[in-house]
Short mmCIF file of C-alpha atoms in Angstrom, two decimals:
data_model
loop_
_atom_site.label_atom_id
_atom_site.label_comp_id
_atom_site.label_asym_id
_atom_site.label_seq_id
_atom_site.Cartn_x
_atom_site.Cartn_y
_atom_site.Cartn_z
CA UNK A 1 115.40 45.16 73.62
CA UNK A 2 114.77 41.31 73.48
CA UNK A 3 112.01 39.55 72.11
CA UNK A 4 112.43 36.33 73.90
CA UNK A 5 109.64 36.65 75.97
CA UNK A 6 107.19 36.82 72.98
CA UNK A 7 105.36 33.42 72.67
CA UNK A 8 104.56 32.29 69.60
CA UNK A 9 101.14 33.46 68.16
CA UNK A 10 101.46 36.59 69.52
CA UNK A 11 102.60 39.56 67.39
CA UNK A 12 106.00 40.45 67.18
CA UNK A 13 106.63 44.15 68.05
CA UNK A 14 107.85 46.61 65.86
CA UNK A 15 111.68 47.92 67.07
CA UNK A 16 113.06 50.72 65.61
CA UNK A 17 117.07 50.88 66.21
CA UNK A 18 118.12 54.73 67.58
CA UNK A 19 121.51 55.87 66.26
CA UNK A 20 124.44 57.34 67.85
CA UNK A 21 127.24 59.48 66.47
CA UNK A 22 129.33 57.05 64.16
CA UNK A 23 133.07 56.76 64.16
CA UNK A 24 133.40 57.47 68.25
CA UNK A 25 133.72 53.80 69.23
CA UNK A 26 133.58 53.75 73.39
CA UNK A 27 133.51 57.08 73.17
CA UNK A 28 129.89 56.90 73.92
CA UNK A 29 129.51 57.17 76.97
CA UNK A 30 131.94 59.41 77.77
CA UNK A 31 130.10 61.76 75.03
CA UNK A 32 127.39 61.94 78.02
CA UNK A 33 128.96 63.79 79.95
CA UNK A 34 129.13 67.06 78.23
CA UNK A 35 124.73 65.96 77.25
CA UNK A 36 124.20 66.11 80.66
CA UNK A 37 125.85 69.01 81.39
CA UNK A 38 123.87 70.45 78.85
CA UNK A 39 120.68 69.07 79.95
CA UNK A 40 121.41 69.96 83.58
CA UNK A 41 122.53 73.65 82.42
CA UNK A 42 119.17 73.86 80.67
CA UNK A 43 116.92 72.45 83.53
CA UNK A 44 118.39 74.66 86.26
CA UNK A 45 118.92 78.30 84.20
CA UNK A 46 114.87 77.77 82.51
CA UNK A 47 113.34 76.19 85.95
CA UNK A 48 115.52 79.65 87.87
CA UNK A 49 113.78 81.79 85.22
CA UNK A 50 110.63 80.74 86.36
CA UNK A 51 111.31 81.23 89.83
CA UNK A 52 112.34 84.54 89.18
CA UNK A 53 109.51 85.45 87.36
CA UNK A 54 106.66 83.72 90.20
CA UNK A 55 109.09 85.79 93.48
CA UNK A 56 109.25 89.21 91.27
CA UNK A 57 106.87 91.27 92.25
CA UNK A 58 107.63 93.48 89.23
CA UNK A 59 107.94 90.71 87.15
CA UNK A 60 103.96 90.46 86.20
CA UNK A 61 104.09 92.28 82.42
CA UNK A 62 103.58 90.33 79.24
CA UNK A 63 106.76 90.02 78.67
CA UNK A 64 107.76 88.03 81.33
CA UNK A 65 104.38 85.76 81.51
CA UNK A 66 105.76 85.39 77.38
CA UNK A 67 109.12 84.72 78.79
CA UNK A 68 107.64 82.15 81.51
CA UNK A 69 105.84 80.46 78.69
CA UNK A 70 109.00 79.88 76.39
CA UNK A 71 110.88 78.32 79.97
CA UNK A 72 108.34 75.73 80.05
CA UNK A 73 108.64 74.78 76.04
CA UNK A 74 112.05 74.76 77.10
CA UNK A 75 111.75 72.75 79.69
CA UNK A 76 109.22 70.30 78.06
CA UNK A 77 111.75 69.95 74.87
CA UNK A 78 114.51 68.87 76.64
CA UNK A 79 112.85 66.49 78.93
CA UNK A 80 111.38 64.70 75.41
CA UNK A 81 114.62 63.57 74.50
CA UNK A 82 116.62 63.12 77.51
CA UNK A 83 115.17 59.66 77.62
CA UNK A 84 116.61 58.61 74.35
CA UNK A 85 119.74 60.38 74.51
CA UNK A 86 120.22 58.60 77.93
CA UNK A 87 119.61 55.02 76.36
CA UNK A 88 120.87 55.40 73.50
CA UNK A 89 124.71 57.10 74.45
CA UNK A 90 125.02 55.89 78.56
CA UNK A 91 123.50 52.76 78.15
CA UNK A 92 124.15 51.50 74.53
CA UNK A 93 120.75 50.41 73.86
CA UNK A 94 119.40 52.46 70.98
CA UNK A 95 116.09 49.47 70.84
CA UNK A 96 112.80 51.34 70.86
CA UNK A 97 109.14 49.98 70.78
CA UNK A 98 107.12 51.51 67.62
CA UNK A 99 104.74 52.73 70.28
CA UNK A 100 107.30 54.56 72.61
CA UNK A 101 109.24 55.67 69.33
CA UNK A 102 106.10 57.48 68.36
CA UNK A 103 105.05 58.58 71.51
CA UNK A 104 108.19 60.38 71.47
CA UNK A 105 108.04 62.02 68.32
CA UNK A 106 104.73 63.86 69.19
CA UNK A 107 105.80 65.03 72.08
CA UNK A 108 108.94 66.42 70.88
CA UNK A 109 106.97 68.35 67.39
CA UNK A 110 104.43 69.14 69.86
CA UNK A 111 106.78 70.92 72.16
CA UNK A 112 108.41 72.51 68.72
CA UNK A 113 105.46 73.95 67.09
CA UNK A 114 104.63 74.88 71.09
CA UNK A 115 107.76 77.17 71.27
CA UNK A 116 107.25 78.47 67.86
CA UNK A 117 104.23 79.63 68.35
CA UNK A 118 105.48 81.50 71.94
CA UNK A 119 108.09 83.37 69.70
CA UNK A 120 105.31 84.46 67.41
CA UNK A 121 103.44 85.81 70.41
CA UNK A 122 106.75 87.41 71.84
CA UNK A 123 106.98 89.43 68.32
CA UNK A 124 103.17 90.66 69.03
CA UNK A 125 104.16 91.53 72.32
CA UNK A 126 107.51 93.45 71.41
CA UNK A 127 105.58 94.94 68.50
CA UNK A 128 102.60 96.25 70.60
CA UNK A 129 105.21 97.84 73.06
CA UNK A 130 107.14 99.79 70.16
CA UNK A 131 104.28 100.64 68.50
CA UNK A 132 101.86 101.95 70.75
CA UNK A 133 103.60 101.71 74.81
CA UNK A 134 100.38 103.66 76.22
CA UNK A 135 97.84 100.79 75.54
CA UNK A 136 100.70 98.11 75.92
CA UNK A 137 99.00 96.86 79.21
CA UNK A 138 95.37 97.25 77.93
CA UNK A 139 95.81 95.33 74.95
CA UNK A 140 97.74 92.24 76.21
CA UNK A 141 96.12 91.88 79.74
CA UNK A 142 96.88 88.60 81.66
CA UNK A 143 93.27 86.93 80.54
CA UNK A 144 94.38 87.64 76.63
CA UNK A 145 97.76 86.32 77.07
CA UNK A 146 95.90 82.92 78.78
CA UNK A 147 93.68 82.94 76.03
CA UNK A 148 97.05 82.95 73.45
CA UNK A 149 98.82 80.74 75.66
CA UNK A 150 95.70 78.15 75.69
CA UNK A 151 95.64 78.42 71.71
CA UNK A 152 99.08 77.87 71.15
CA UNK A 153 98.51 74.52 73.30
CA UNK A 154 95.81 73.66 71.40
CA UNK A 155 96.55 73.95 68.06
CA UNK A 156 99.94 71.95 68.58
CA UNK A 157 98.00 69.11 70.08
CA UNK A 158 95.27 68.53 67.61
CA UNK A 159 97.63 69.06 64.90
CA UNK A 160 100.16 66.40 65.65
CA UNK A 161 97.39 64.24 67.63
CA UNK A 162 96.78 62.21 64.06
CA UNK A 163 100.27 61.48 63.34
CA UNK A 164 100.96 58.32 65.84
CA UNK A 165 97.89 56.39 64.23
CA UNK A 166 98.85 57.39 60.65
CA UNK A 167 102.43 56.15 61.33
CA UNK A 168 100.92 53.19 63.13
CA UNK A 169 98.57 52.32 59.35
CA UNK A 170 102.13 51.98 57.65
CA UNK A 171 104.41 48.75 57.65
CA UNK A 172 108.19 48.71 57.91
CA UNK A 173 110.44 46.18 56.78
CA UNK A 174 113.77 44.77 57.52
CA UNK A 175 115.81 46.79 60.17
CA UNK A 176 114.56 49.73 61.13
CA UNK A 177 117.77 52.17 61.77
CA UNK A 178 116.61 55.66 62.36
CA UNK A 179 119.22 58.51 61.64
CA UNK A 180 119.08 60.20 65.42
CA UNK A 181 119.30 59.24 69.11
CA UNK A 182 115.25 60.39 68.66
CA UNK A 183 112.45 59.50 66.74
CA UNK A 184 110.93 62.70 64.52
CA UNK A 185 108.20 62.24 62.30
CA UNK A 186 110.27 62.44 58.37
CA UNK A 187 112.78 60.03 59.97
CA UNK A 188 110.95 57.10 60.85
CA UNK A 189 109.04 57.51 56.95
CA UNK A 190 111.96 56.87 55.45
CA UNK A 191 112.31 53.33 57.44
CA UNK A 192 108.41 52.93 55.67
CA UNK A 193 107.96 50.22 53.22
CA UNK A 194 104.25 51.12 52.19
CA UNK A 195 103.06 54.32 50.75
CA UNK A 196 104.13 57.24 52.79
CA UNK A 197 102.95 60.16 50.56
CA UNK A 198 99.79 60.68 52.82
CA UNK A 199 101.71 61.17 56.07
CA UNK A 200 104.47 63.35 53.96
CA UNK A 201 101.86 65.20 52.99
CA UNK A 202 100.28 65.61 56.51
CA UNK A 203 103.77 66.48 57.99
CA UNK A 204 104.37 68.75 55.28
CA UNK A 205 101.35 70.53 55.99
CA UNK A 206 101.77 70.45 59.61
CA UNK A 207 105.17 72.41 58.77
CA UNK A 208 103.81 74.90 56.78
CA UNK A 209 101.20 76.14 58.61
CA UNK A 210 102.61 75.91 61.89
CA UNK A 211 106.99 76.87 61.85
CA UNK A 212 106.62 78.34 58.50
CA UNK A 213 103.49 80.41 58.99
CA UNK A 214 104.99 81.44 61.94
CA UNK A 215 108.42 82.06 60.91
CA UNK A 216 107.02 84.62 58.42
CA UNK A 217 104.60 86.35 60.80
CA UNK A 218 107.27 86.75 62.90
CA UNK A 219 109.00 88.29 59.86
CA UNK A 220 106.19 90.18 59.13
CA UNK A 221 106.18 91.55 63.27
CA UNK A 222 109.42 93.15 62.56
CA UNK A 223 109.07 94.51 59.59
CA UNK A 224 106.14 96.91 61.11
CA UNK A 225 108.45 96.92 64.16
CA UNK A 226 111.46 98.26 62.16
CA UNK A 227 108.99 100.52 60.21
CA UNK A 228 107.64 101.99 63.84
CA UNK A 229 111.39 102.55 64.77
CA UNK A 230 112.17 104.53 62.20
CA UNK A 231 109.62 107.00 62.37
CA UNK A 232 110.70 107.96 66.23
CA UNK A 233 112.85 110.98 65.91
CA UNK A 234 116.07 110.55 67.76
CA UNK A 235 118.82 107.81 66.97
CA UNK A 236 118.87 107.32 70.83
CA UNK A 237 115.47 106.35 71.32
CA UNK A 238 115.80 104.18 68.16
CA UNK A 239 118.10 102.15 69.34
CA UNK A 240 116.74 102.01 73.03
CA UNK A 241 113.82 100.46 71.21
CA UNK A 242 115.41 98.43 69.26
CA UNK A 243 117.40 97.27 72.20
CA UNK A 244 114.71 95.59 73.88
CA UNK A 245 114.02 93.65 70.96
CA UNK A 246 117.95 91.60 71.00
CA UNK A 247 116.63 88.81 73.11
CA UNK A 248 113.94 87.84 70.90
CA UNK A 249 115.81 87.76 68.30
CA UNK A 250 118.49 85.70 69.75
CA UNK A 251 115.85 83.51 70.39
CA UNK A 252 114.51 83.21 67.12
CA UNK A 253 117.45 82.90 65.72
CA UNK A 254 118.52 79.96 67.71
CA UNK A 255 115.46 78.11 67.60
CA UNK A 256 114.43 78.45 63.36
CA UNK A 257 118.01 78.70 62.01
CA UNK A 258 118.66 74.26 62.68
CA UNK A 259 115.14 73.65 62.75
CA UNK A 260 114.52 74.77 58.97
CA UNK A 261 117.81 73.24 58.08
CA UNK A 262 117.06 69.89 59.26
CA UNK A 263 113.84 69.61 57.80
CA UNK A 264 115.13 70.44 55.02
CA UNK A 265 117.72 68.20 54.64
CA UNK A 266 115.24 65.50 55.62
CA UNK A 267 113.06 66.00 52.35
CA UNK A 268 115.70 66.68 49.96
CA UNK A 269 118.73 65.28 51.37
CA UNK A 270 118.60 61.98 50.08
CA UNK A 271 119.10 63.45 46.70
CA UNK A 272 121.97 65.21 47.51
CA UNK A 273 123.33 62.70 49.88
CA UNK A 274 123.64 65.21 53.02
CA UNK A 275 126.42 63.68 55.38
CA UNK A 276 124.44 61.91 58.26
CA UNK A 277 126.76 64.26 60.44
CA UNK A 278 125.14 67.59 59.05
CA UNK A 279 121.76 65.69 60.63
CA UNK A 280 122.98 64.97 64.28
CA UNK A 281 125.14 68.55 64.32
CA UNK A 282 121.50 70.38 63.38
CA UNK A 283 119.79 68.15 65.52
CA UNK A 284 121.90 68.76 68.42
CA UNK A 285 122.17 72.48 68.23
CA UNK A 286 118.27 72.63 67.81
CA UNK A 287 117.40 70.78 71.11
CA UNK A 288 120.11 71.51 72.99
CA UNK A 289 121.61 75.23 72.59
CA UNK A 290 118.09 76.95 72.91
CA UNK A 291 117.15 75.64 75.60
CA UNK A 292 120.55 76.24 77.24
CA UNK A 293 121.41 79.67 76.23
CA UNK A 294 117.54 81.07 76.35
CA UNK A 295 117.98 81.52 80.02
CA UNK A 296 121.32 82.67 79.44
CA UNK A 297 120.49 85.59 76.73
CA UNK A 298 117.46 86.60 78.56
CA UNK A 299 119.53 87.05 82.02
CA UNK A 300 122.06 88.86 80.28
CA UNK A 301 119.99 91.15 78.53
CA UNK A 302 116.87 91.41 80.89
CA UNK A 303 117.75 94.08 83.76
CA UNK A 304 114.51 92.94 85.49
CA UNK A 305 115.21 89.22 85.47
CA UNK A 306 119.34 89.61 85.77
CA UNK A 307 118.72 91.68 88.81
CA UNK A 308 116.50 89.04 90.22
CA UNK A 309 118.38 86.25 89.30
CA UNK A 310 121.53 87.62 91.20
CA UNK A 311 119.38 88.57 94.11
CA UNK A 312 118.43 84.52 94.60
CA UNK A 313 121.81 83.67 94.55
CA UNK A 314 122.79 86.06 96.77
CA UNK A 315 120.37 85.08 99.36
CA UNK A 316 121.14 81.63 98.99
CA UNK A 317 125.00 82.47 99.21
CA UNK A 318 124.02 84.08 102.55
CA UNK A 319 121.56 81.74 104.06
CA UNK A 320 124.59 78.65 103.33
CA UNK A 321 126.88 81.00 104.86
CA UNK A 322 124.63 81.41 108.00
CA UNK A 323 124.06 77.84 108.44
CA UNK A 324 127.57 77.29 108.48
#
């Protein structure tokens, strides 16, 4: 980004400098390629689980208005970094106002603790089903699961609303290289050259009570899920319950195991000098494999969705067929 049209007197802007994957040299942009098949792979498989789910007229229990939710997140995470992964490995320019950088960054925790939260409720959901199947539909009717779905917007707004003007209050000196080909919230402190500890302390906050709280309710959700299974009498049934539970977990798994990780590394990696690759590979694999394998695991394992899923393509296969 250039600053020659600045006139003097006017306030230079800040630039923070996006960072690609060192040691690939024209590489780059070749490196874009498989990223957008990725991207593409997730905006086609999470925008045809939502179709499925709106054309299925079976497709209306809480489990699939959960599973519509977590195809939006989806959706929504990618779409927060294409930009920057764009710019920064297809066009070479990794330049970045301070306003768009942090723009950026509450989108993307936003759409995080957003998703989070969704898994959380999918736990409820897969717990209420085990553990009591009569009053399943009773207890999460569609005007509870908009009430949920409203909260969970809510409460990742307000809580990451604060965090562009805090981040705005601090200066930064000198060149301004952030560790990613995205601006997060722990990277761009470390580029800080005023007193950060209020906004770590805010961020740390913000992580504790919204991916770790949830992390161990959702632990918590399958401990009481694993106790219900248990106490059913045959091993078949068991494991038909359990069975219906694989996707979730999948899910979960996917979406906490790099998350964790990397903020992990990002508080306490400087003092065991982490290799900046361990940051981009945990990076990558959290915004990028959930949202392309979510669709993926949930059409494999869903009978309901698979079947509907196939059944699009099918008529699509035969309407091209008829037009030719």
């Amino acid at each position: 980004m250039s600053l020659s049209n600045w006139t003097e007197g006017e306030e230079t802007p800040q630039i923070f400098i996006l960072r690609d994957i060192p040691g690939l040299g024209s590489a780059h942009s070749w490196l874009m390629l498989p990223l957008g098949a990725m991207y593409l792979v997730s905006f086609v498989g999470n925008s045809t689980i939502l179709a499925a789910i709106r054309a299925g007229q079976g497709l209306c229990a809480p489990m699939y208005l959960f599973l519509a939710m977590l195809a939006l997140a989806d959706l929504a995470l990618s779409a927060s970094t294409l930009p920057s992964m764009l710019s920064v490995f297809l066009l070479r320019s990794g330049a970045v106002r301070a306003e768009a950088c942090f723009a950026q960054l509450f989108f993307i925790h936003t759409f995080s603790v957003t998703e989070s939260a969704i898994l959380l409720a999918m736990a409820f959901d897969r717990f209420v089903a085990i553990w009591n199947p009569l009053r399943y539909a009773s207890v999460l009717t569609s005007s509870t699961i908009a009430k949920m779905g409203l909260a969970i917007v809510l409460r990742a707004v307000i809580l990451h609303l604060p965090l562009p003007f805090m981040l705005r209050r601090l200066k930064y000196c000198g060149v301004k290289v952030l560790s990613h080909s995205y601006c997060v919230h722990p990277d761009v402190l470390k580029v800080a050259c005023s007193d950060t500890r209020p906004n770590s302390a805010y961020g740390l906050f913000v992580l504790l009570s919204t991916l770790g709280l949830d992390s161990i309710l959702i632990l918590l959700s399958y401990g009481l899920i694993l106790r219900t299974v248990l106490s059913i009498a045959t091993w078949r049934e068991r494991l038909k319950a359990l069975n219906t539970c694989v996707s979730h977990l999948c899910a979960v798994l996917l979406f906490y195991t790099p998350l964790l990780s990397l903020s992990m590394i990002h508080r306490f990696g400087k003092k065991r000098k982490a290799s900046p690759q361990v940051y981009l590979l945990l990076s990558y694999l959290h915004f990028l494999l959930p949202p392309v394998l979510n669709p993926v695991i949930y059409s494999v394992k869903t009978k309901e969705i698979r079947r509907r899923v196939l059944g699009m393509l099918c008529r699509k296969g035969s309407g091209a067929r008829l037009r030719l």
